[in-house]
PDB file of C-alpha atoms in Angstrom:
ATOM      1  CA  MET A  25     151.839  54.414  88.874  1.00  0.00           C
ATOM      2  CA  LYS A  26     153.463  57.834  88.784  1.00  0.00           C
ATOM      3  CA  GLN A  27     151.589  60.738  87.246  1.00  0.00           C
ATOM      4  CA  ILE A  28     152.498  64.262  86.203  1.00  0.00           C
ATOM      5  CA  THR A  29     149.311  66.160  86.904  1.00  0.00           C
ATOM      6  CA  ASP A  30     148.054  69.727  87.186  1.00  0.00           C
ATOM      7  CA  PHE A  31     146.190  70.535  90.388  1.00  0.00           C
ATOM      8  CA  LYS A  32     144.266  73.652  91.354  1.00  0.00           C
ATOM      9  CA  LEU A  33     144.874  75.311  94.712  1.00  0.00           C
ATOM     10  CA  ILE A  34     141.419  75.433  96.317  1.00  0.00           C
ATOM     11  CA  GLU A  35     142.215  76.207  99.991  1.00  0.00           C
ATOM     12  CA  LYS A  36     145.171  77.438 102.019  1.00  0.00           C
ATOM     13  CA  GLN A  37     146.002  78.555 105.527  1.00  0.00           C
ATOM     14  CA  ASP A  38     149.172  79.999 106.990  1.00  0.00           C
ATOM     15  CA  TYR A  39     150.669  78.813 110.288  1.00  0.00           C
ATOM     16  CA  GLY A  40     153.648  81.106 110.769  1.00  0.00           C
ATOM     17  CA  ASN A  41     156.415  79.844 108.525  1.00  0.00           C
ATOM     18  CA  VAL A  42     154.343  76.862 107.326  1.00  0.00           C
ATOM     19  CA  SER A  43     151.409  76.905 104.926  1.00  0.00           C
ATOM     20  CA  TRP A  44     148.706  74.277 104.487  1.00  0.00           C
ATOM     21  CA  LEU A  45     147.698  73.828 100.847  1.00  0.00           C
ATOM     22  CA  LYS A  46     144.725  71.847  99.561  1.00  0.00           C
ATOM     23  CA  LEU A  47     144.981  70.914  95.893  1.00  0.00           C
ATOM     24  CA  GLN A  48     142.394  69.364  93.600  1.00  0.00           C
ATOM     25  CA  SER A  49     142.894  67.486  90.343  1.00  0.00           C
ATOM     26  CA  GLU A  50     140.401  67.160  87.509  1.00  0.00           C
ATOM     27  CA  SER A  51     141.372  63.501  87.091  1.00  0.00           C
ATOM     28  CA  ASP A  52     141.325  60.599  89.534  1.00  0.00           C
ATOM     29  CA  LEU A  53     144.312  60.261  91.834  1.00  0.00           C
ATOM     30  CA  PRO A  54     146.654  57.279  91.655  1.00  0.00           C
ATOM     31  CA  ALA A  55     146.923  54.999  94.675  1.00  0.00           C
ATOM     32  CA  ILE A  56     148.924  56.852  97.344  1.00  0.00           C
ATOM     33  CA  LEU A  57     150.590  55.281 100.382  1.00  0.00           C
ATOM     34  CA  PRO A  58     151.207  57.079 103.694  1.00  0.00           C
ATOM     35  CA  GLY A  59     154.787  58.312 103.734  1.00  0.00           C
ATOM     36  CA  GLN A  60     155.073  58.947 100.002  1.00  0.00           C
ATOM     37  CA  PHE A  61     155.824  62.405  98.617  1.00  0.00           C
ATOM     38  CA  VAL A  62     155.318  64.658  95.597  1.00  0.00           C
ATOM     39  CA  GLU A  63     157.691  66.753  93.505  1.00  0.00           C
ATOM     40  CA  VAL A  64     156.219  70.213  92.980  1.00  0.00           C
ATOM     41  CA  ARG A  65     157.090  72.435  90.027  1.00  0.00           C
ATOM     42  CA  VAL A  66     157.649  75.988  91.221  1.00  0.00           C
ATOM     43  CA  ASP A  67     156.298  78.512  88.739  1.00  0.00           C
ATOM     44  CA  GLY A  68     156.985  82.225  89.140  1.00  0.00           C
ATOM     45  CA  SER A  69     160.418  81.757  90.733  1.00  0.00           C
ATOM     46  CA  PRO A  70     163.128  82.409  88.109  1.00  0.00           C
ATOM     47  CA  LYS A  71     165.902  81.123  90.388  1.00  0.00           C
ATOM     48  CA  THR A  72     164.120  77.848  91.186  1.00  0.00           C
ATOM     49  CA  TYR A  73     165.058  75.346  88.492  1.00  0.00           C
ATOM     50  CA  LEU A  74     164.221  72.082  90.234  1.00  0.00           C
ATOM     51  CA  ARG A  75     160.996  70.712  91.645  1.00  0.00           C
ATOM     52  CA  ARG A  76     160.578  70.686  95.406  1.00  0.00           C
ATOM     53  CA  PRO A  77     159.921  67.399  97.296  1.00  0.00           C
ATOM     54  CA  ILE A  78     157.074  67.676  99.807  1.00  0.00           C
ATOM     55  CA  SER A  79     155.492  65.002 102.013  1.00  0.00           C
ATOM     56  CA  ILE A  80     151.860  64.184 101.370  1.00  0.00           C
ATOM     57  CA  HIS A  81     149.898  65.432 104.371  1.00  0.00           C
ATOM     58  CA  ASP A  82     146.478  64.004 103.529  1.00  0.00           C
ATOM     59  CA  VAL A  83     144.537  62.462 100.655  1.00  0.00           C
ATOM     60  CA  ASP A  84     140.853  62.653  99.719  1.00  0.00           C
ATOM     61  CA  ALA A  85     140.625  60.282  96.767  1.00  0.00           C
ATOM     62  CA  GLU A  86     136.852  60.672  96.434  1.00  0.00           C
ATOM     63  CA  ASN A  87     137.192  64.414  95.793  1.00  0.00           C
ATOM     64  CA  ARG A  88     140.561  64.083  93.991  1.00  0.00           C
ATOM     65  CA  CYS A  89     142.353  66.230  96.591  1.00  0.00           C
ATOM     66  CA  ILE A  90     145.701  66.089  98.312  1.00  0.00           C
ATOM     67  CA  GLU A  91     147.027  68.302 101.101  1.00  0.00           C
ATOM     68  CA  LEU A  92     150.566  69.538 101.691  1.00  0.00           C
ATOM     69  CA  LEU A  93     152.351  71.344 104.519  1.00  0.00           C
ATOM     70  CA  VAL A  94     154.977  73.641 103.014  1.00  0.00           C
ATOM     71  CA  ALA A  95     157.663  75.212 105.189  1.00  0.00           C
ATOM     72  CA  LYS A  96     159.160  78.495 104.018  1.00  0.00           C
ATOM     73  CA  VAL A  97     162.799  77.458 103.706  1.00  0.00           C
ATOM     74  CA  GLY A  98     164.078  79.057 100.498  1.00  0.00           C
ATOM     75  CA  GLU A  99     162.802  80.984  97.493  1.00  0.00           C
ATOM     76  CA  GLY A 100     161.109  77.967  95.931  1.00  0.00           C
ATOM     77  CA  SER A 101     159.101  76.870  98.948  1.00  0.00           C
ATOM     78  CA  THR A 102     158.273  80.483  99.862  1.00  0.00           C
ATOM     79  CA  THR A 103     156.907  81.024  96.360  1.00  0.00           C
ATOM     80  CA  LEU A 104     154.632  78.009  96.811  1.00  0.00           C
ATOM     81  CA  THR A 105     153.222  79.402 100.050  1.00  0.00           C
ATOM     82  CA  MET A 106     152.375  82.676  98.309  1.00  0.00           C
ATOM     83  CA  LEU A 107     150.307  81.131  95.515  1.00  0.00           C
ATOM     84  CA  PRO A 108     146.777  82.537  95.232  1.00  0.00           C
ATOM     85  CA  ILE A 109     143.632  80.447  95.377  1.00  0.00           C
ATOM     86  CA  GLY A 110     142.926  79.094  91.897  1.00  0.00           C
ATOM     87  CA  ALA A 111     146.603  78.804  90.957  1.00  0.00           C
ATOM     88  CA  THR A 112     147.712  75.764  88.961  1.00  0.00           C
ATOM     89  CA  VAL A 113     150.269  73.549  90.683  1.00  0.00           C
ATOM     90  CA  ASN A 114     152.001  70.779  88.720  1.00  0.00           C
ATOM     91  CA  LEU A 115     152.951  67.646  90.672  1.00  0.00           C
ATOM     92  CA  VAL A 116     154.770  64.395  90.042  1.00  0.00           C
ATOM     93  CA  LEU A 117     153.171  61.784  92.302  1.00  0.00           C
ATOM     94  CA  PRO A 118     153.314  59.508  94.150  1.00  0.00           C
ATOM     95  CA  LEU A 119     157.040  59.075  94.760  1.00  0.00           C
ATOM     96  CA  GLY A 120     159.071  56.926  97.140  1.00  0.00           C
ATOM     97  CA  ASN A 121     158.077  54.102  99.454  1.00  0.00           C
ATOM     98  CA  GLY A 122     155.638  54.506 102.296  1.00  0.00           C
ATOM     99  CA  PHE A 123     155.392  53.274 105.864  1.00  0.00           C
ATOM    100  CA  THR A 124     155.026  49.578 106.669  1.00  0.00           C
ATOM    101  CA  TYR A 125     151.645  48.752 108.160  1.00  0.00           C
ATOM    102  CA  PRO A 126     151.692  47.060 111.566  1.00  0.00           C
ATOM    103  CA  GLU A 127     150.375  43.597 112.243  1.00  0.00           C
ATOM    104  CA  LYS A 128     146.892  43.127 113.639  1.00  0.00           C
ATOM    105  CA  GLY A 129     146.749  43.891 117.349  1.00  0.00           C
ATOM    106  CA  GLU A 130     150.026  45.793 117.531  1.00  0.00           C
ATOM    107  CA  GLU A 131     150.232  49.076 119.435  1.00  0.00           C
ATOM    108  CA  VAL A 132     151.728  51.875 117.338  1.00  0.00           C
ATOM    109  CA  LEU A 133     153.061  55.360 118.016  1.00  0.00           C
ATOM    110  CA  LEU A 134     153.510  58.013 115.323  1.00  0.00           C
ATOM    111  CA  VAL A 135     156.058  60.685 116.240  1.00  0.00           C
ATOM    112  CA  GLY A 136     156.385  63.962 114.333  1.00  0.00           C
ATOM    113  CA  GLY A 137     158.532  67.016 114.934  1.00  0.00           C
ATOM    114  CA  GLY A 138     158.166  70.422 113.273  1.00  0.00           C
ATOM    115  CA  VAL A 139     156.900  70.150 109.701  1.00  0.00           C
ATOM    116  CA  GLY A 140     157.751  66.449 110.012  1.00  0.00           C
ATOM    117  CA  ILE A 141     154.287  66.000 111.468  1.00  0.00           C
ATOM    118  CA  ALA A 142     152.981  66.237 107.883  1.00  0.00           C
ATOM    119  CA  PRO A 143     152.898  62.562 106.796  1.00  0.00           C
ATOM    120  CA  MET A 144     151.550  61.387 110.131  1.00  0.00           C
ATOM    121  CA  LEU A 145     148.029  62.694 109.496  1.00  0.00           C
ATOM    122  CA  TYR A 146     147.346  60.545 106.433  1.00  0.00           C
ATOM    123  CA  PHE A 147     149.056  57.562 108.055  1.00  0.00           C
ATOM    124  CA  ALA A 148     146.967  57.903 111.219  1.00  0.00           C
ATOM    125  CA  LYS A 149     143.801  58.121 109.134  1.00  0.00           C
ATOM    126  CA  MET A 150     144.647  55.000 107.155  1.00  0.00           C
ATOM    127  CA  LEU A 151     145.565  53.104 110.319  1.00  0.00           C
ATOM    128  CA  LYS A 152     142.251  54.071 111.902  1.00  0.00           C
ATOM    129  CA  MET A 153     140.366  52.941 108.815  1.00  0.00           C
ATOM    130  CA  LYS A 154     142.143  49.571 109.047  1.00  0.00           C
ATOM    131  CA  GLY A 155     141.041  49.055 112.639  1.00  0.00           C
ATOM    132  CA  PHE A 156     144.084  50.308 114.556  1.00  0.00           C
ATOM    133  CA  GLU A 157     144.051  52.864 117.376  1.00  0.00           C
ATOM    134  CA  PRO A 158     147.258  54.819 116.761  1.00  0.00           C
ATOM    135  CA  ALA A 159     148.744  57.215 119.265  1.00  0.00           C
ATOM    136  CA  LEU A 160     150.405  60.381 117.971  1.00  0.00           C
ATOM    137  CA  LEU A 161     153.191  62.319 119.647  1.00  0.00           C
ATOM    138  CA  LEU A 162     153.798  65.735 118.064  1.00  0.00           C
ATOM    139  CA  GLY A 163     156.528  68.165 119.050  1.00  0.00           C
ATOM    140  CA  GLY A 164     157.361  71.785 118.305  1.00  0.00           C
ATOM    141  CA  LYS A 165     159.435  74.639 119.663  1.00  0.00           C
ATOM    142  CA  THR A 166     156.267  76.494 120.734  1.00  0.00           C
ATOM    143  CA  GLU A 167     152.527  76.045 120.403  1.00  0.00           C
ATOM    144  CA  LYS A 168     152.699  78.124 117.203  1.00  0.00           C
ATOM    145  CA  ASN A 169     154.617  75.273 115.580  1.00  0.00           C
ATOM    146  CA  LEU A 170     151.827  72.774 116.243  1.00  0.00           C
ATOM    147  CA  MET A 171     149.127  72.987 113.615  1.00  0.00           C
ATOM    148  CA  ARG A 172     145.880  71.239 112.686  1.00  0.00           C
ATOM    149  CA  LEU A 173     145.752  69.366 115.979  1.00  0.00           C
ATOM    150  CA  ASP A 174     141.998  68.829 115.710  1.00  0.00           C
ATOM    151  CA  GLU A 175     142.574  66.865 112.500  1.00  0.00           C
ATOM    152  CA  TYR A 176     145.116  64.590 114.179  1.00  0.00           C
ATOM    153  CA  ARG A 177     142.782  64.026 117.125  1.00  0.00           C
ATOM    154  CA  ARG A 178     140.151  62.653 114.735  1.00  0.00           C
ATOM    155  CA  TRP A 179     142.332  59.636 114.025  1.00  0.00           C
ATOM    156  CA  GLY A 180     144.118  58.873 117.281  1.00  0.00           C
ATOM    157  CA  ALA A 181     144.989  59.906 120.808  1.00  0.00           C
ATOM    158  CA  THR A 182     147.271  62.915 120.318  1.00  0.00           C
ATOM    159  CA  PHE A 183     150.010  63.979 122.729  1.00  0.00           C
ATOM    160  CA  VAL A 184     152.069  67.147 122.490  1.00  0.00           C
ATOM    161  CA  THR A 185     155.406  68.518 123.633  1.00  0.00           C
ATOM    162  CA  THR A 186     156.801  72.022 123.244  1.00  0.00           C
ATOM    163  CA  GLU A 187     160.309  73.121 124.096  1.00  0.00           C
ATOM    164  CA  ASP A 188     159.033  76.215 125.912  1.00  0.00           C
ATOM    165  CA  GLY A 189     156.124  74.472 127.636  1.00  0.00           C
ATOM    166  CA  SER A 190     153.490  76.636 125.936  1.00  0.00           C
ATOM    167  CA  MET A 191     151.438  73.530 125.064  1.00  0.00           C
ATOM    168  CA  GLY A 192     151.469  69.963 126.310  1.00  0.00           C
ATOM    169  CA  GLU A 193     154.457  68.657 128.218  1.00  0.00           C
ATOM    170  CA  LYS A 194     157.592  70.783 128.258  1.00  0.00           C
ATOM    171  CA  GLY A 195     160.641  69.330 126.542  1.00  0.00           C
ATOM    172  CA  PHE A 196     161.412  67.125 123.568  1.00  0.00           C
ATOM    173  CA  VAL A 197     159.295  64.271 122.208  1.00  0.00           C
ATOM    174  CA  THR A 198     161.715  61.771 123.756  1.00  0.00           C
ATOM    175  CA  GLN A 199     160.952  63.227 127.198  1.00  0.00           C
ATOM    176  CA  HIS A 200     157.185  62.798 127.051  1.00  0.00           C
ATOM    177  CA  SER A 201     155.625  60.633 129.742  1.00  0.00           C
ATOM    178  CA  ILE A 202     153.936  58.426 127.136  1.00  0.00           C
ATOM    179  CA  TRP A 203     157.183  56.454 126.817  1.00  0.00           C
ATOM    180  CA  SER A 204     156.846  55.281 130.416  1.00  0.00           C
ATOM    181  CA  ASP A 205     153.049  55.131 130.535  1.00  0.00           C
ATOM    182  CA  LYS A 206     152.485  52.874 127.507  1.00  0.00           C
ATOM    183  CA  THR A 207     154.183  50.056 125.625  1.00  0.00           C
ATOM    184  CA  PHE A 208     154.420  50.114 121.830  1.00  0.00           C
ATOM    185  CA  ASP A 209     155.214  47.431 119.287  1.00  0.00           C
ATOM    186  CA  LYS A 210     156.079  49.810 116.454  1.00  0.00           C
ATOM    187  CA  VAL A 211     157.164  53.441 116.301  1.00  0.00           C
ATOM    188  CA  TYR A 212     157.143  55.627 113.172  1.00  0.00           C
ATOM    189  CA  VAL A 213     159.041  58.926 113.065  1.00  0.00           C
ATOM    190  CA  CYS A 214     159.441  61.993 110.843  1.00  0.00           C
ATOM    191  CA  GLY A 215     161.140  65.287 111.612  1.00  0.00           C
ATOM    192  CA  PRO A 216     164.574  66.870 111.925  1.00  0.00           C
ATOM    193  CA  LYS A 217     167.345  64.258 111.841  1.00  0.00           C
ATOM    194  CA  PRO A 218     168.589  64.979 115.408  1.00  0.00           C
ATOM    195  CA  MET A 219     165.060  64.370 116.686  1.00  0.00           C
ATOM    196  CA  MET A 220     164.699  61.154 114.705  1.00  0.00           C
ATOM    197  CA  LYS A 221     168.057  59.906 115.967  1.00  0.00           C
ATOM    198  CA  ALA A 222     166.983  60.658 119.536  1.00  0.00           C
ATOM    199  CA  VAL A 223     163.733  58.716 119.100  1.00  0.00           C
ATOM    200  CA  PHE A 224     165.680  55.886 117.472  1.00  0.00           C
ATOM    201  CA  ALA A 225     167.926  55.753 120.545  1.00  0.00           C
ATOM    202  CA  VAL A 226     164.856  55.332 122.761  1.00  0.00           C
ATOM    203  CA  THR A 227     163.421  52.570 120.567  1.00  0.00           C
ATOM    204  CA  LYS A 228     166.765  50.787 120.394  1.00  0.00           C
ATOM    205  CA  GLU A 229     167.170  50.879 124.150  1.00  0.00           C
ATOM    206  CA  ASN A 230     163.687  49.418 124.576  1.00  0.00           C
ATOM    207  CA  ASP A 231     163.958  46.958 121.669  1.00  0.00           C
ATOM    208  CA  ILE A 232     161.074  48.571 119.725  1.00  0.00           C
ATOM    209  CA  TRP A 233     160.733  48.192 115.952  1.00  0.00           C
ATOM    210  CA  CYS A 234     161.110  51.622 114.319  1.00  0.00           C
ATOM    211  CA  GLU A 235     160.754  53.274 110.917  1.00  0.00           C
ATOM    212  CA  VAL A 236     161.835  56.816 110.056  1.00  0.00           C
ATOM    213  CA  SER A 237     161.015  59.063 107.108  1.00  0.00           C
ATOM    214  CA  LEU A 238     164.211  60.826 106.073  1.00  0.00           C
ATOM    215  CA  GLU A 239     164.210  64.420 104.845  1.00  0.00           C
ATOM    216  CA  ASN A 240     167.480  64.433 102.879  1.00  0.00           C
ATOM    217  CA  MET A 241     167.929  67.114 100.245  1.00  0.00           C
ATOM    218  CA  MET A 242     166.299  65.870  97.024  1.00  0.00           C
ATOM    219  CA  ALA A 243     166.244  67.168  93.469  1.00  0.00           C
ATOM    220  CA  CYS A 244     164.966  64.709  90.866  1.00  0.00           C
ATOM    221  CA  GLY A 245     162.914  62.451  93.146  1.00  0.00           C
ATOM    222  CA  LEU A 246     163.695  59.485  90.900  1.00  0.00           C
ATOM    223  CA  GLY A 247     167.150  58.355  92.020  1.00  0.00           C
ATOM    224  CA  ALA A 248     169.063  59.893  89.112  1.00  0.00           C
ATOM    225  CA  CYS A 249     170.821  62.932  90.583  1.00  0.00           C
ATOM    226  CA  LEU A 250     172.315  61.174  93.661  1.00  0.00           C
ATOM    227  CA  CYS A 251     172.056  64.244  95.906  1.00  0.00           C
ATOM    228  CA  CYS A 252     169.905  62.493  98.533  1.00  0.00           C
ATOM    229  CA  VAL A 253     172.239  59.567  99.230  1.00  0.00           C
ATOM    230  CA  GLU A 254     172.167  58.035 102.716  1.00  0.00           C
ATOM    231  CA  LYS A 255     174.669  55.505 104.067  1.00  0.00           C
ATOM    232  CA  THR A 256     173.011  52.204 104.970  1.00  0.00           C
ATOM    233  CA  VAL A 257     174.154  48.727 105.916  1.00  0.00           C
ATOM    234  CA  GLU A 258     173.821  47.809 102.219  1.00  0.00           C
ATOM    235  CA  GLY A 259     175.905  50.799 101.084  1.00  0.00           C
ATOM    236  CA  ASN A 260     174.911  54.215  99.735  1.00  0.00           C
ATOM    237  CA  THR A 261     171.204  54.436  98.920  1.00  0.00           C
ATOM    238  CA  CYS A 262     169.065  57.115  97.247  1.00  0.00           C
ATOM    239  CA  VAL A 263     166.486  58.242  99.779  1.00  0.00           C
ATOM    240  CA  CYS A 264     164.017  59.392  97.127  1.00  0.00           C
ATOM    241  CA  LYS A 265     163.902  55.992  95.440  1.00  0.00           C
ATOM    242  CA  GLU A 266     164.551  53.482  98.231  1.00  0.00           C
ATOM    243  CA  GLY A 267     162.912  55.634 100.923  1.00  0.00           C
ATOM    244  CA  PRO A 268     162.067  58.106 102.196  1.00  0.00           C
ATOM    245  CA  VAL A 269     160.923  55.562 104.784  1.00  0.00           C
ATOM    246  CA  PHE A 270     163.599  53.259 106.219  1.00  0.00           C
ATOM    247  CA  ASN A 271     163.646  50.751 109.005  1.00  0.00           C
ATOM    248  CA  THR A 272     166.255  52.006 111.454  1.00  0.00           C
ATOM    249  CA  ARG A 273     168.017  48.638 111.314  1.00  0.00           C
ATOM    250  CA  ARG A 274     169.132  49.576 107.801  1.00  0.00           C
ATOM    251  CA  LEU A 275     170.670  52.915 108.806  1.00  0.00           C
ATOM    252  CA  LEU A 276     174.169  53.550 110.128  1.00  0.00           C
ATOM    253  CA  TRP A 277     173.003  55.640 113.072  1.00  0.00           C
TER     254      TRP A 277
END
């Protein structure tokens, strides 16, 4: 069930143009699935009229906390990264549909690029808690773009690529040796669309089941404004309502 809830910012850390925010609610959190997102009201930004959609990075239901990774893209998101500890942040949550869990015994790979690594932490944690051993493949332009790696390593074997070779294997996520070293039954992807399309091409060539979390521009988060439409085999679909997670078989890629 969706809630509109005030949270308090209790921790934050900056990683270049991305900030990690930890928010706590006074009330219990609703059930949240990996891959879902929140719509954040931006206070203190006169030119920001609409809420901002942000992937849920992690959830601590026991302590009523959620975590977000916020990239500084425009005035709204930059304002969020500049909030002081103790600030009130109003969220609509949870929104959208999450990732599909694998079947027992299946080998899974979670692939994240840039700030698209965000939803993979909570998903990896939930997979681990359900008895899976997920592998994670995270990519960035440089090592500065790869954040919170110790957290990811808690929940699965974590592999890294950087375009400049400053950490892990040099190149793109599709060029990592893991694709030839291991076999996967399911692959889950989030990041820039060109990266997701490239991973999709690899999975298609190798006949691997694949889901992607799209990052289309969103406004309402409820399927009313139609600004996040994606073309699918069933016709135009609102990403915020029917996604953001889609099986690649549904997409016209």
